[in-house]
Coordinates of C-alpha atoms in Angstrom, one line a residue:
Chain A
M1 CA -11.6 -13.0 10.5
K2 CA -13.5 -11.2 13.1
L3 CA -16.9 -11.6 11.5
D4 CA -18.4 -14.5 12.6
K5 CA -19.0 -17.5 9.9
K6 CA -22.8 -17.4 9.9
A7 CA -22.6 -13.6 9.0
Q8 CA -19.9 -14.3 6.4
D9 CA -22.2 -17.1 5.0
L10 CA -25.3 -14.7 5.0
L11 CA -23.3 -12.0 3.3
F12 CA -21.1 -13.8 0.8
R13 CA -20.6 -17.5 1.0
H14 CA -24.2 -18.6 0.8
A15 CA -25.9 -15.5 -0.7
R16 CA -26.8 -15.9 -4.5
T17 CA -28.2 -14.0 -7.2
A18 CA -31.8 -15.2 -7.3
T19 CA -33.5 -15.5 -10.8
V20 CA -37.1 -16.4 -9.1
F21 CA -38.7 -14.9 -6.1
Q22 CA -41.3 -15.9 -3.5
D23 CA -44.5 -13.9 -4.0
T24 CA -43.8 -11.8 -0.8
S25 CA -43.5 -8.0 -1.0
V26 CA -40.5 -6.1 0.3
P27 CA -41.8 -3.2 2.6
E28 CA -40.5 0.3 2.5
E29 CA -39.4 -0.1 6.1
Q30 CA -37.0 -3.1 5.1
I31 CA -35.3 -0.7 2.4
Q32 CA -35.0 2.1 4.7
A33 CA -33.3 -0.1 7.3
I34 CA -31.0 -1.5 4.5
Y35 CA -30.2 2.1 3.7
D36 CA -29.7 3.1 7.3
L37 CA -27.1 0.5 7.6
V38 CA -25.1 0.9 4.4
K39 CA -25.2 4.5 4.2
H40 CA -22.2 4.7 6.5
G41 CA -19.9 2.9 4.0
P42 CA -17.3 5.5 2.7
T43 CA -17.3 7.4 -0.6
S44 CA -14.7 10.0 -2.0
M45 CA -15.0 13.2 -0.1
N46 CA -18.3 11.8 1.2
Q47 CA -20.0 12.5 -2.1
Q48 CA -22.6 9.8 -1.8
P49 CA -24.1 10.3 -5.4
L50 CA -26.1 7.0 -5.2
R51 CA -29.9 7.6 -6.0
A52 CA -32.4 4.9 -5.9
V53 CA -36.0 4.7 -7.5
L54 CA -38.2 1.9 -6.0
V55 CA -40.2 0.7 -9.1
R56 CA -43.5 -0.7 -7.6
S57 CA -46.6 0.4 -9.5
T58 CA -47.7 -2.0 -12.6
E59 CA -47.3 1.1 -14.8
A60 CA -43.9 1.9 -13.8
R61 CA -42.7 -1.7 -13.9
E62 CA -43.9 -1.9 -17.5
R63 CA -42.2 1.5 -18.4
L64 CA -38.9 -0.1 -16.8
V65 CA -39.1 -3.4 -18.5
R66 CA -39.3 -1.8 -22.0
H67 CA -35.8 -0.9 -21.6
M68 CA -34.3 -4.2 -20.3
F69 CA -32.7 -6.8 -22.5
D70 CA -35.0 -9.6 -23.3
N71 CA -33.6 -12.1 -20.9
N72 CA -34.1 -9.6 -18.2
K73 CA -37.7 -8.7 -18.8
P74 CA -39.7 -11.6 -17.5
K75 CA -37.8 -11.9 -14.3
T76 CA -38.2 -8.1 -13.8
L77 CA -41.8 -8.1 -14.2
A78 CA -42.3 -11.0 -11.8
A79 CA -40.0 -9.8 -9.1
P80 CA -41.5 -8.2 -5.8
L81 CA -39.5 -5.2 -6.3
S82 CA -37.1 -3.6 -8.6
I83 CA -34.9 -0.7 -7.9
I84 CA -33.0 1.6 -10.4
L85 CA -29.8 2.6 -8.9
A86 CA -28.4 5.8 -10.5
A87 CA -25.6 8.3 -10.1
D88 CA -26.5 11.9 -9.3
L89 CA -24.3 13.8 -11.8
E90 CA -24.9 16.9 -9.7
F91 CA -23.8 15.5 -6.3
H92 CA -21.3 18.0 -5.9
Q93 CA -24.0 20.8 -5.2
K94 CA -24.3 18.9 -1.7
L95 CA -20.4 18.9 -0.9
P96 CA -20.5 21.9 1.1
E97 CA -22.7 20.4 3.6
L98 CA -21.3 16.8 3.2
F99 CA -17.6 17.6 3.3
P100 CA -17.3 20.9 4.8
A101 CA -13.5 20.4 5.8
V102 CA -12.7 21.2 2.0
P103 CA -14.5 24.6 1.3
H104 CA -13.6 24.4 -2.5
A105 CA -14.8 20.4 -2.6
K106 CA -17.8 21.7 -4.9
E107 CA -15.6 23.7 -7.3
M108 CA -13.4 20.6 -7.7
F109 CA -15.9 19.0 -9.7
S110 CA -17.0 21.8 -11.9
E111 CA -15.8 20.0 -15.0
P112 CA -18.6 17.6 -16.2
A113 CA -16.4 14.9 -17.2
I114 CA -14.5 14.8 -14.0
R115 CA -17.8 14.9 -12.0
T116 CA -19.4 12.0 -14.2
A117 CA -16.4 9.8 -13.7
S118 CA -16.7 10.3 -10.0
A119 CA -20.6 10.0 -9.5
T120 CA -20.4 6.8 -11.5
M121 CA -17.3 5.3 -9.5
N122 CA -18.6 6.3 -6.2
T123 CA -22.3 5.3 -7.2
A124 CA -20.7 1.8 -8.0
I125 CA -18.9 1.5 -4.7
Q126 CA -22.2 2.4 -3.0
L127 CA -23.7 -0.4 -5.3
G128 CA -21.4 -2.7 -3.7
Y129 CA -22.5 -1.8 -0.1
F130 CA -26.2 -1.9 -1.1
I131 CA -26.0 -5.6 -2.5
V132 CA -24.4 -6.5 1.0
G133 CA -27.0 -4.7 2.8
V134 CA -30.0 -6.5 1.0
R135 CA -28.2 -9.6 2.0
A136 CA -28.0 -8.6 5.5
A137 CA -31.6 -8.1 5.5
G138 CA -32.0 -11.6 4.7
L139 CA -33.2 -10.8 1.1
A140 CA -31.5 -11.8 -2.3
A141 CA -30.2 -9.0 -4.7
A142 CA -30.4 -9.6 -8.2
P143 CA -28.2 -6.9 -9.8
M144 CA -28.7 -6.5 -13.6
S145 CA -26.5 -4.4 -16.3
G146 CA -28.6 -5.7 -19.1
F147 CA -30.5 -2.6 -20.1
D148 CA -30.3 0.3 -22.6
P149 CA -29.1 3.1 -20.1
K150 CA -29.8 5.8 -22.9
T151 CA -33.4 5.1 -23.2
L152 CA -34.0 4.1 -19.6
N153 CA -32.6 7.6 -18.5
A154 CA -34.6 9.4 -21.1
E155 CA -37.7 7.5 -19.5
F156 CA -37.0 8.0 -15.9
F157 CA -34.5 11.0 -15.8
P158 CA -35.5 13.1 -18.5
D159 CA -33.8 16.2 -17.1
G160 CA -30.4 14.4 -17.5
R161 CA -29.4 14.8 -13.8
L162 CA -29.2 11.1 -12.8
A163 CA -27.6 8.3 -14.8
A164 CA -28.8 4.6 -14.1
V165 CA -25.9 2.4 -13.2
A166 CA -27.7 -0.8 -12.3
V167 CA -31.2 -2.2 -12.1
M168 CA -31.9 -4.6 -9.4
N169 CA -34.6 -7.2 -8.4
V170 CA -35.0 -7.7 -4.6
G171 CA -37.1 -10.3 -2.7
I172 CA -37.0 -13.6 -0.8
P173 CA -35.5 -16.1 -3.2
A174 CA -37.7 -19.1 -4.3
D175 CA -36.7 -22.6 -3.1
G176 CA -33.8 -23.6 -5.2
S177 CA -33.3 -20.2 -7.0
P178 CA -31.0 -19.9 -8.8
A179 CA -30.8 -23.5 -10.1
H180 CA -27.3 -23.2 -11.5
P181 CA -24.1 -23.8 -9.7
R182 CA -22.0 -20.7 -8.5
L183 CA -19.9 -19.4 -11.3
P184 CA -16.2 -19.7 -10.9
R185 CA -14.3 -17.2 -9.0
L186 CA -10.7 -16.1 -9.8
A187 CA -8.0 -17.5 -7.6
Y188 CA -6.0 -15.2 -5.2
E189 CA -3.1 -15.4 -7.3
D190 CA -4.6 -14.3 -10.1
V191 CA -5.6 -11.1 -8.7
F192 CA -3.0 -10.0 -6.3
T193 CA 0.7 -9.3 -6.5
T194 CA 3.0 -7.9 -4.0
V195 CA 5.8 -5.2 -4.8
Chain B
M1 CA -32.3 -7.2 9.6
K2 CA -31.3 -10.8 9.4
L3 CA -27.6 -9.9 10.4
D4 CA -27.3 -9.1 14.0
K5 CA -26.3 -5.9 15.4
K6 CA -22.7 -6.8 16.6
A7 CA -21.9 -7.6 12.7
Q8 CA -23.8 -4.6 11.5
D9 CA -21.6 -2.3 13.8
L10 CA -18.5 -4.1 12.7
L11 CA -18.9 -3.7 9.0
F12 CA -20.8 -0.2 9.1
R13 CA -22.0 1.4 12.0
H14 CA -18.8 1.5 14.0
A15 CA -16.3 1.0 11.2
R16 CA -14.6 4.4 10.3
T17 CA -11.8 5.3 7.8
A18 CA -8.4 5.6 10.0
T19 CA -6.1 8.1 9.2
V20 CA -3.3 6.6 11.9
F21 CA -2.7 3.0 12.3
Q22 CA -1.1 0.8 14.9
D23 CA 2.4 -0.3 14.1
T24 CA 1.3 -3.9 13.3
S25 CA 1.9 -5.8 10.1
V26 CA -1.0 -7.1 8.0
P27 CA 0.0 -10.7 7.1
E28 CA -0.6 -11.9 3.7
E29 CA -2.7 -14.9 5.0
Q30 CA -5.3 -12.2 6.2
I31 CA -5.6 -10.3 3.0
Q32 CA -6.1 -14.0 1.4
A33 CA -8.9 -14.7 3.9
I34 CA -10.4 -11.4 3.1
Y35 CA -10.5 -12.0 -0.7
D36 CA -11.6 -15.7 -0.2
L37 CA -14.7 -14.0 1.3
V38 CA -15.6 -11.0 -0.9
K39 CA -14.6 -12.9 -4.2
H40 CA -18.3 -14.3 -4.0
G41 CA -19.8 -10.9 -4.4
P42 CA -21.5 -10.7 -7.9
T43 CA -20.3 -8.8 -10.8
S44 CA -21.8 -8.1 -14.2
M45 CA -21.4 -11.3 -16.3
N46 CA -19.0 -12.6 -13.6
Q47 CA -16.3 -10.3 -14.9
Q48 CA -14.3 -9.9 -11.7
P49 CA -12.1 -6.8 -13.1
L50 CA -10.6 -6.2 -9.8
R51 CA -6.8 -6.5 -9.5
A52 CA -4.8 -5.6 -6.5
V53 CA -1.0 -4.7 -5.8
L54 CA 0.2 -5.0 -2.2
V55 CA 2.5 -2.5 -1.8
R56 CA 5.0 -3.6 0.9
S57 CA 8.6 -2.8 0.1
T58 CA 10.2 0.5 1.1
E59 CA 11.2 1.3 -2.3
A60 CA 7.6 0.4 -3.7
R61 CA 6.2 2.5 -1.1
E62 CA 8.2 5.6 -2.0
R63 CA 7.3 5.0 -5.7
L64 CA 3.7 5.0 -4.8
V65 CA 3.7 8.0 -2.6
R66 CA 5.3 10.2 -5.5
H67 CA 1.9 9.9 -7.0
M68 CA -0.3 10.6 -4.1
F69 CA -1.7 14.0 -3.3
D70 CA 0.3 15.7 -0.6
N71 CA -2.2 15.2 2.1
N72 CA -2.3 11.5 1.4
K73 CA 1.7 11.0 1.3
P74 CA 2.7 11.0 5.1
K75 CA -0.4 8.6 6.0
T76 CA 0.4 6.3 3.2
L77 CA 4.2 6.1 4.0
A78 CA 3.3 5.5 7.8
A79 CA 0.5 2.8 7.0
P80 CA 1.2 -1.0 7.7
L81 CA 0.1 -1.9 4.1
S82 CA -1.2 0.1 1.1
I83 CA -3.0 -1.6 -1.7
I84 CA -3.4 -0.2 -5.4
L85 CA -7.0 -1.4 -6.3
A86 CA -7.0 -1.6 -10.3
A87 CA -9.3 -2.4 -13.0
D88 CA -8.0 -5.2 -15.6
L89 CA -9.0 -3.5 -18.8
E90 CA -8.5 -7.0 -20.5
F91 CA -11.0 -8.7 -18.1
H92 CA -12.9 -9.9 -21.1
Q93 CA -10.1 -12.6 -22.3
K94 CA -11.2 -14.6 -19.1
L95 CA -14.9 -14.5 -20.0
P96 CA -15.1 -18.0 -21.8
E97 CA -13.9 -19.5 -18.5
L98 CA -15.8 -17.1 -16.2
F99 CA -19.2 -16.9 -18.0
P100 CA -19.4 -20.1 -20.2
A101 CA -23.2 -19.6 -20.6
V102 CA -22.8 -16.9 -22.9
P103 CA -20.2 -18.2 -25.6
H104 CA -19.9 -14.7 -27.2
A105 CA -19.4 -12.9 -23.9
K106 CA -15.6 -11.9 -24.8
E107 CA -16.9 -10.4 -28.1
M108 CA -19.3 -8.4 -26.5
F109 CA -16.5 -6.4 -25.1
S110 CA -14.2 -6.0 -27.9
E111 CA -14.9 -2.2 -28.2
P112 CA -12.3 -0.6 -25.7
A113 CA -14.6 2.2 -24.4
I114 CA -17.3 -0.3 -23.7
R115 CA -14.7 -2.6 -22.0
T116 CA -13.0 0.3 -20.0
A117 CA -16.4 1.4 -18.6
S118 CA -17.6 -2.0 -17.7
A119 CA -14.2 -2.7 -16.0
T120 CA -14.2 0.6 -13.9
M121 CA -17.5 -0.1 -12.7
N122 CA -17.4 -3.5 -11.9
T123 CA -13.9 -2.9 -9.9
A124 CA -15.7 -0.2 -8.1
I125 CA -18.5 -2.6 -7.0
Q126 CA -15.7 -5.0 -6.1
L127 CA -13.9 -2.2 -4.1
G128 CA -17.3 -1.8 -2.1
Y129 CA -17.2 -5.5 -1.1
F130 CA -13.3 -5.5 -0.5
I131 CA -13.9 -2.5 2.0
V132 CA -16.5 -4.5 3.8
G133 CA -14.1 -7.6 3.9
V134 CA -11.4 -5.7 5.4
R135 CA -13.9 -4.6 8.1
A136 CA -14.8 -8.2 8.5
A137 CA -11.5 -9.0 9.2
G138 CA -11.4 -6.4 12.1
L139 CA -9.0 -4.3 10.3
A140 CA -9.7 -0.5 9.1
A141 CA -9.7 0.5 5.6
A142 CA -8.8 4.0 4.5
P143 CA -9.5 4.1 0.7
M144 CA -8.2 7.1 -1.2
S145 CA -9.0 8.8 -4.5
G146 CA -6.5 11.5 -4.1
F147 CA -3.5 10.6 -6.5
D148 CA -2.6 11.2 -10.1
P149 CA -3.9 8.1 -12.0
K150 CA -2.0 8.9 -15.1
T151 CA 1.4 8.8 -13.4
L152 CA 0.5 6.3 -11.0
N153 CA -0.5 3.8 -14.0
A154 CA 2.6 4.8 -16.1
E155 CA 4.8 3.9 -12.9
F156 CA 3.1 0.6 -11.8
F157 CA 1.4 -0.6 -15.2
P158 CA 3.5 0.5 -17.9
D159 CA 1.9 -2.0 -20.3
G160 CA -1.5 -0.2 -19.9
R161 CA -3.3 -3.2 -19.0
L162 CA -4.4 -2.1 -15.3
A163 CA -5.9 1.2 -14.5
A164 CA -5.9 2.3 -10.8
V165 CA -9.2 3.0 -9.1
A166 CA -8.2 3.6 -5.5
V167 CA -5.2 3.2 -3.3
M168 CA -6.3 2.1 0.2
N169 CA -4.2 2.0 3.4
V170 CA -5.1 -1.0 5.6
G171 CA -4.3 -1.9 9.3
I172 CA -5.5 -1.8 12.9
P173 CA -6.5 1.9 13.7
A174 CA -4.6 3.7 16.4
D175 CA -6.7 4.4 19.5
G176 CA -9.0 7.4 18.6
S177 CA -8.4 7.4 14.8
P178 CA -9.9 9.3 13.2
A179 CA -10.3 12.1 15.6
H180 CA -13.2 13.8 13.8
P181 CA -16.8 12.8 14.0
R182 CA -18.3 10.8 11.2
L183 CA -19.3 13.1 8.2
P184 CA -23.1 13.7 7.6
R185 CA -25.0 11.1 5.7
L186 CA -27.6 12.0 3.4
A187 CA -31.4 11.0 4.6
Y188 CA -33.2 8.1 3.3
E189 CA -35.8 10.9 1.6
D190 CA -32.8 12.5 -0.2
V191 CA -31.7 9.4 -1.9
F192 CA -35.2 7.1 -2.6
T193 CA -38.2 7.7 -4.5
T194 CA -40.9 5.4 -5.4
V195 CA -42.9 5.3 -8.6

């Protein structure tokens, strides 16, 4: 590996999904720095469908928590910052600027089902980069899929353009969080085959 | 950012999607080392649905290329290694081992549509980690969505258990590849809002 061991540990080996965070806020500049790094990660035809809502006000936080599963409510209320990561289902409108090499790129996604599938897939890839970026900033990411996407989307994205893919708490992990040992990972042989 | 600038450049700022590779093979041990790092990235309920097929033999490579879009055929034939990244649509079978804290985790995914959506989403997140891992190894990743998933899946996964999400060429980029400048990225203000 070309990446040094310290960086490997920071991004993957020592990084954990925290459940409790220190009471230290995450400034906007830090999120900007993270985005400024991970925006370079590739997406299909440079689609970049990821959109994000930083949930900061007490009122917005309470609105968010109503749509989370019960086990995610208290930790989301207590986290320094929660982010809704969503797919822009109209990402194709920007393709003439973002992927000028293919002039008909926008028209390739005129079918809503194809567009939604591509938006969701590429948002998830960008979510992977974003989780790595949060860790690169020295913070812990706690991504969650335990929420009701239907009611959350109706609440935050009433015009139907965005669709939530994950909600993520972000901050400096409290000492010893998470308390449980890392969950098992699949062996290489269970994942890879060669033909 | 806690991650040093050299590592940031390696993983995101200087890394590019290569189109032409040096004629140097990518040994199995290097792919193992990449997986051994990125396997630690989190997935929903520790699902880990990503599966991968290393396409090495001439015969398998020709079988693969038949399902790629025309513009991706020559570069895939010429790449040192191509990998099919796929979602295990039966990932839930392993949840009793992978997520023992929730004994009914497997049953939560008994509905095929819910299972397929979760498998695809989490495979895409893992694809994001894997692209970062390839770069961490000092290699270039060239992920492609330009293929016919229906015929590719029928060819490589006839039992219907796996579904291809991407095909990725991997290797040491040839000098000056890619020749085109980096495509534009969305500004922070176009992606993030605060509530």
